[in-house]
Coordinates of C-alpha atoms in Angstrom, one line a residue:
X1 CA -69.5 256.1 35.7
X2 CA -71.3 255.2 38.9
X3 CA -70.0 251.9 40.4
X4 CA -73.3 250.6 41.8
X5 CA -76.5 249.8 39.9
X6 CA -79.2 252.6 39.8
X7 CA -82.9 252.1 39.6
X8 CA -84.4 254.6 37.1
X9 CA -88.1 255.3 36.6
X10 CA -90.6 257.5 34.9
X11 CA -92.8 259.9 36.9
X12 CA -95.9 257.8 36.5
X13 CA -94.3 254.9 38.4
X14 CA -92.1 256.8 40.8
X15 CA -93.8 255.7 44.0
X16 CA -93.5 252.0 43.2
X17 CA -90.0 252.4 41.9
X18 CA -88.9 254.2 45.0
X19 CA -90.3 251.5 47.2
X20 CA -88.4 248.9 45.2
X21 CA -85.2 250.9 45.4
X22 CA -85.6 251.2 49.2
X23 CA -86.2 247.4 49.5
X24 CA -83.1 246.7 47.4
X25 CA -81.0 249.4 49.1
X26 CA -80.3 251.1 45.7
X27 CA -80.3 254.7 44.7
X28 CA -83.3 255.8 42.7
X29 CA -83.5 258.5 40.1
X30 CA -86.5 259.8 38.0
X31 CA -86.4 260.5 34.3
X32 CA -87.5 264.1 33.6
X33 CA -90.4 263.9 31.2
X34 CA -92.2 266.6 29.3
X35 CA -94.9 266.0 26.6
X36 CA -95.3 268.6 23.9
X37 CA -98.8 269.6 22.6
X38 CA -98.4 267.3 19.6
X39 CA -97.7 264.3 21.9
X40 CA -93.9 264.1 21.4
X41 CA -91.8 263.4 24.5
X42 CA -88.8 265.3 25.7
X43 CA -86.8 263.1 28.1
X44 CA -83.8 263.9 30.3
X45 CA -81.7 261.3 32.1
X46 CA -79.4 261.8 35.1
X47 CA -76.1 263.3 34.2
X48 CA -74.2 260.2 35.3
X49 CA -75.3 256.6 34.9
X50 CA -73.8 253.3 36.0
X51 CA -72.8 250.4 33.8
X52 CA -75.8 248.4 35.2
X53 CA -79.2 250.0 35.1
X54 CA -82.6 248.9 36.4
X55 CA -85.3 250.6 34.4
X56 CA -88.8 250.5 36.1
X57 CA -92.0 251.0 34.2
X58 CA -95.3 249.2 34.0
X59 CA -96.4 249.1 30.3
X60 CA -100.2 249.6 30.5
X61 CA -101.5 252.0 27.9
X62 CA -98.2 251.1 26.2
X63 CA -97.8 252.8 22.8
X64 CA -96.3 256.1 24.0
X65 CA -94.3 254.2 26.7
X66 CA -92.7 251.9 24.1
X67 CA -91.4 254.9 22.2
X68 CA -90.0 256.4 25.4
X69 CA -88.5 253.1 26.3
X70 CA -86.7 253.1 22.9
X71 CA -85.3 256.6 23.5
X72 CA -84.2 255.9 27.1
X73 CA -82.4 252.6 26.3
X74 CA -80.7 254.0 23.2
X75 CA -79.5 257.1 25.1
X76 CA -78.3 255.1 28.1
X77 CA -76.3 252.8 25.9
X78 CA -74.7 255.8 24.3
X79 CA -73.4 256.9 27.7
X80 CA -71.8 253.6 28.3
X81 CA -74.5 251.6 30.1
X82 CA -73.7 247.9 29.4
X83 CA -76.6 246.1 31.1
X84 CA -80.3 247.1 31.3
X85 CA -82.9 245.2 33.3
X86 CA -86.4 246.2 32.6
X87 CA -88.7 245.9 35.6
X88 CA -92.2 245.9 34.0
X89 CA -94.8 244.6 36.5
X90 CA -97.4 244.8 33.8
X91 CA -96.1 243.6 30.4
X92 CA -98.1 244.8 27.4
X93 CA -99.1 243.0 24.1
X94 CA -99.0 239.5 25.6
X95 CA -102.6 238.7 25.0
X96 CA -102.4 238.6 21.2
X97 CA -100.5 235.4 21.0
X98 CA -102.2 233.9 17.9
X99 CA -104.0 235.1 14.8
X100 CA -107.7 234.7 15.7
X101 CA -108.8 236.1 12.3
X102 CA -106.9 235.8 8.9
X103 CA -104.4 238.7 8.6
X104 CA -104.2 239.5 12.3
X105 CA -100.8 240.5 13.5
X106 CA -99.5 238.4 16.3
X107 CA -98.3 241.4 18.4
X108 CA -96.8 239.3 21.2
X109 CA -94.2 238.0 18.8
X110 CA -93.2 241.3 17.3
X111 CA -93.3 243.4 20.5
X112 CA -91.5 240.7 22.4
X113 CA -88.6 240.6 19.9
X114 CA -88.4 244.4 19.8
X115 CA -88.2 244.6 23.6
X116 CA -85.5 242.0 23.6
X117 CA -83.5 244.3 21.3
X118 CA -83.6 247.1 23.9
X119 CA -82.8 245.3 27.1
X120 CA -80.6 242.6 28.6
X121 CA -83.0 241.1 31.3
X122 CA -86.7 241.3 32.0
X123 CA -88.8 240.8 35.1
X124 CA -92.6 241.0 35.1
X125 CA -95.6 239.7 37.1
X126 CA -98.4 237.5 35.9
X127 CA -97.9 238.1 32.1
X128 CA -100.9 237.0 30.0
X129 CA -99.2 233.8 28.6
X130 CA -101.4 231.0 27.6
X131 CA -100.3 229.4 24.3
X132 CA -96.7 230.4 25.0
X133 CA -95.7 228.9 28.3
X134 CA -92.3 230.5 28.9
X135 CA -91.7 234.3 29.0
X136 CA -88.4 233.9 27.2
X137 CA -90.3 232.4 24.2
X138 CA -92.3 235.7 24.0
X139 CA -89.4 238.1 24.9
X140 CA -86.1 236.3 24.1
X141 CA -83.7 237.6 26.7
X142 CA -81.9 235.8 29.5
X143 CA -83.1 236.0 32.2
X144 CA -86.8 236.7 31.4
X145 CA -88.4 236.3 34.8
X146 CA -92.2 235.7 35.1
X147 CA -93.3 236.1 38.7
X148 CA -96.8 235.4 40.2
X149 CA -98.7 237.5 42.6
X150 CA -101.2 234.7 43.3
X151 CA -99.7 233.8 46.6
X152 CA -99.8 237.4 47.7
X153 CA -103.4 237.7 46.8
X154 CA -104.3 234.5 48.7
X155 CA -102.4 235.6 51.8
X156 CA -104.2 239.0 51.7
X157 CA -107.6 237.3 51.3
X158 CA -106.9 235.0 54.2
X159 CA -106.7 237.9 56.6
X160 CA -110.0 239.4 55.5
X161 CA -112.4 236.6 54.8
X162 CA -113.6 233.7 56.9
X163 CA -113.9 230.4 55.0
X164 CA -113.9 232.0 51.5
X165 CA -114.5 230.2 48.2
X166 CA -112.1 231.4 45.6
X167 CA -113.5 231.3 42.1
X168 CA -111.7 231.7 38.8
X169 CA -114.0 233.3 36.1
X170 CA -112.6 231.2 33.3
X171 CA -110.1 228.4 32.4
X172 CA -107.3 230.9 31.8
X173 CA -107.4 231.9 35.5
X174 CA -106.7 228.3 36.7
X175 CA -103.0 228.9 36.7
X176 CA -103.4 231.6 39.4
X177 CA -106.4 230.1 41.2
X178 CA -104.7 227.1 42.8
X179 CA -101.7 229.0 44.1
X180 CA -104.0 231.7 45.6
X181 CA -106.3 229.1 47.2
X182 CA -103.3 227.3 48.8
X183 CA -102.0 230.6 50.2
X184 CA -105.5 231.5 51.5
X185 CA -106.2 228.0 52.9
X186 CA -109.4 228.1 50.9
X187 CA -111.6 226.1 48.6
X188 CA -111.3 226.8 44.8
X189 CA -113.6 226.4 41.9
X190 CA -113.5 227.4 38.2
X191 CA -116.2 228.9 36.0
X192 CA -116.4 228.7 32.2
X193 CA -116.4 231.8 29.9
X194 CA -117.6 232.2 26.4
X195 CA -116.4 235.5 25.0
X196 CA -118.4 237.1 22.2
X197 CA -116.3 240.3 22.0
X198 CA -114.4 242.8 24.1
X199 CA -117.6 243.7 26.0
X200 CA -119.8 240.7 25.8
X201 CA -119.2 237.4 27.7
X202 CA -121.3 234.5 28.9
X203 CA -120.4 232.8 32.2
X204 CA -121.3 229.3 33.2
X205 CA -120.8 228.6 36.9
X206 CA -119.7 225.2 38.3
X207 CA -122.3 222.9 39.7
X208 CA -122.0 223.6 43.4
X209 CA -123.8 225.3 46.2
X210 CA -123.0 229.0 46.6
X211 CA -125.6 229.7 49.3
X212 CA -124.3 231.9 52.1
X213 CA -120.7 231.7 50.8
X214 CA -118.1 234.5 50.8
X215 CA -116.8 234.3 47.2
X216 CA -113.6 236.0 46.0
X217 CA -113.0 236.2 42.3
X218 CA -109.4 235.7 41.3
X219 CA -107.9 236.9 38.0
X220 CA -104.8 238.4 36.5
X221 CA -106.2 241.4 34.6
X222 CA -109.4 243.4 34.9
X223 CA -109.8 245.7 31.9
X224 CA -113.4 246.4 31.0
X225 CA -114.7 244.5 34.0
X226 CA -117.4 242.6 32.1
X227 CA -116.1 239.1 32.9
X228 CA -115.9 239.8 36.7
X229 CA -119.3 241.7 36.6
X230 CA -121.1 238.8 34.8
X231 CA -119.6 236.3 37.1
X232 CA -120.5 238.2 40.3
X233 CA -124.1 238.7 39.1
X234 CA -124.4 234.9 38.5
X235 CA -122.9 234.0 41.9
X236 CA -125.2 236.4 43.8
X237 CA -128.2 235.0 41.9
X238 CA -127.2 231.6 43.2
X239 CA -127.4 232.8 46.8
X240 CA -123.8 233.9 47.7
X241 CA -123.6 236.1 50.8
X242 CA -120.9 238.4 49.3
X243 CA -118.6 238.7 46.3
X244 CA -115.2 240.4 46.4
X245 CA -112.5 240.4 43.7
X246 CA -108.7 240.1 43.9
X247 CA -106.5 240.6 40.9
X248 CA -102.9 241.4 39.9
X249 CA -103.4 244.1 37.3
X250 CA -106.1 246.8 37.8
X251 CA -106.3 248.1 34.2
X252 CA -109.9 249.2 34.7
X253 CA -110.5 251.1 31.5
X254 CA -113.3 253.7 31.5
X255 CA -116.1 252.9 33.9
X256 CA -115.0 249.3 34.7
X257 CA -114.8 249.8 38.5
X258 CA -118.3 251.3 38.6
X259 CA -119.5 248.3 36.6
X260 CA -118.1 245.9 39.2
X261 CA -119.8 247.9 42.0
X262 CA -123.1 247.8 40.1
X263 CA -122.8 244.0 39.7
X264 CA -122.6 243.6 43.5
X265 CA -118.9 243.2 44.0
X266 CA -118.2 244.6 47.5
X267 CA -114.4 244.9 47.7
X268 CA -111.8 245.1 45.0
X269 CA -108.1 244.3 45.9
X270 CA -105.2 244.6 43.5
X271 CA -101.4 244.8 43.6
X272 CA -99.6 248.0 42.8
X273 CA -98.4 246.8 39.3
X274 CA -100.7 249.6 37.9
X275 CA -101.4 252.6 40.1
X276 CA -105.0 252.5 41.1
X277 CA -107.2 253.3 44.2
X278 CA -107.7 249.5 44.7
X279 CA -104.0 248.9 45.2
X280 CA -103.5 247.1 48.6
X281 CA -100.6 244.7 47.8
X282 CA -97.1 246.1 47.2
X283 CA -95.0 244.1 44.7
X284 CA -91.6 245.5 45.9
X285 CA -90.8 242.5 48.2
X286 CA -91.6 240.0 45.5
X287 CA -89.6 241.9 42.8
X288 CA -86.7 242.5 45.1
X289 CA -86.3 238.8 46.0
X290 CA -86.2 237.8 42.4
X291 CA -83.8 240.5 41.4
X292 CA -81.4 239.5 44.3
X293 CA -81.7 235.8 43.5
X294 CA -80.6 236.4 39.9
X295 CA -78.0 239.0 40.9
X296 CA -79.6 241.7 38.9
X297 CA -79.5 244.2 41.7

């Protein structure tokens, strides 16, 4: 077997994985993937694997990816791989952390335990954890590393806005807002959100003067875009000069980005946790530092 760790990735994340491998000074290899007309996957691993493997894949649109993850980890173990670190900048199924209606399945618990059965270590960025405060409680492996991109977002904003006001669209964004504001050297404020469904939200802004301000919305995930769009419209109605948005995970399902533009959001900045035209902040340095510190690479 190979004597040094290998960073292995799927074709959809090859660019980000290659950047991480170069930062770490590791070899990178891509999994050969073919999808048959009925949706089944045919996967092929490199002919030779090391005892320690880093497997890179962001788990947005996750269901097919989880099946492929099962196939890859099982096949890697069969060849003699002893330790697998999953590098998943976006970690799926973390939002359903309680039963909101009778009979609802708490998917975070079940997917987290299933993932823990496939891997030995996990590293992710800004997972959607609110009622569970430690990633290892959701995915019981050691180490389970939860990094934050808030500082990177704040530093990026600092170079592009003069005296910005950073606004979190809801209480859940508070955990990222303060760190981003500190990195940007900016003021911060928090709005309140009342969610009525996946596509209907009501935003209440804090009592402060927005007149003439450059406002930057800070959040971890933008999916449908309704929360950011409603917040932006409310801010502009209160006299803000401009509204931009900075976020970690650009899910942007359907016409979400167009919705943000229509609401008056001028610029959208995201990390490359999920490949998207708004990506401006690479995560490779952040991930590489954490992997080195825990001696996972």
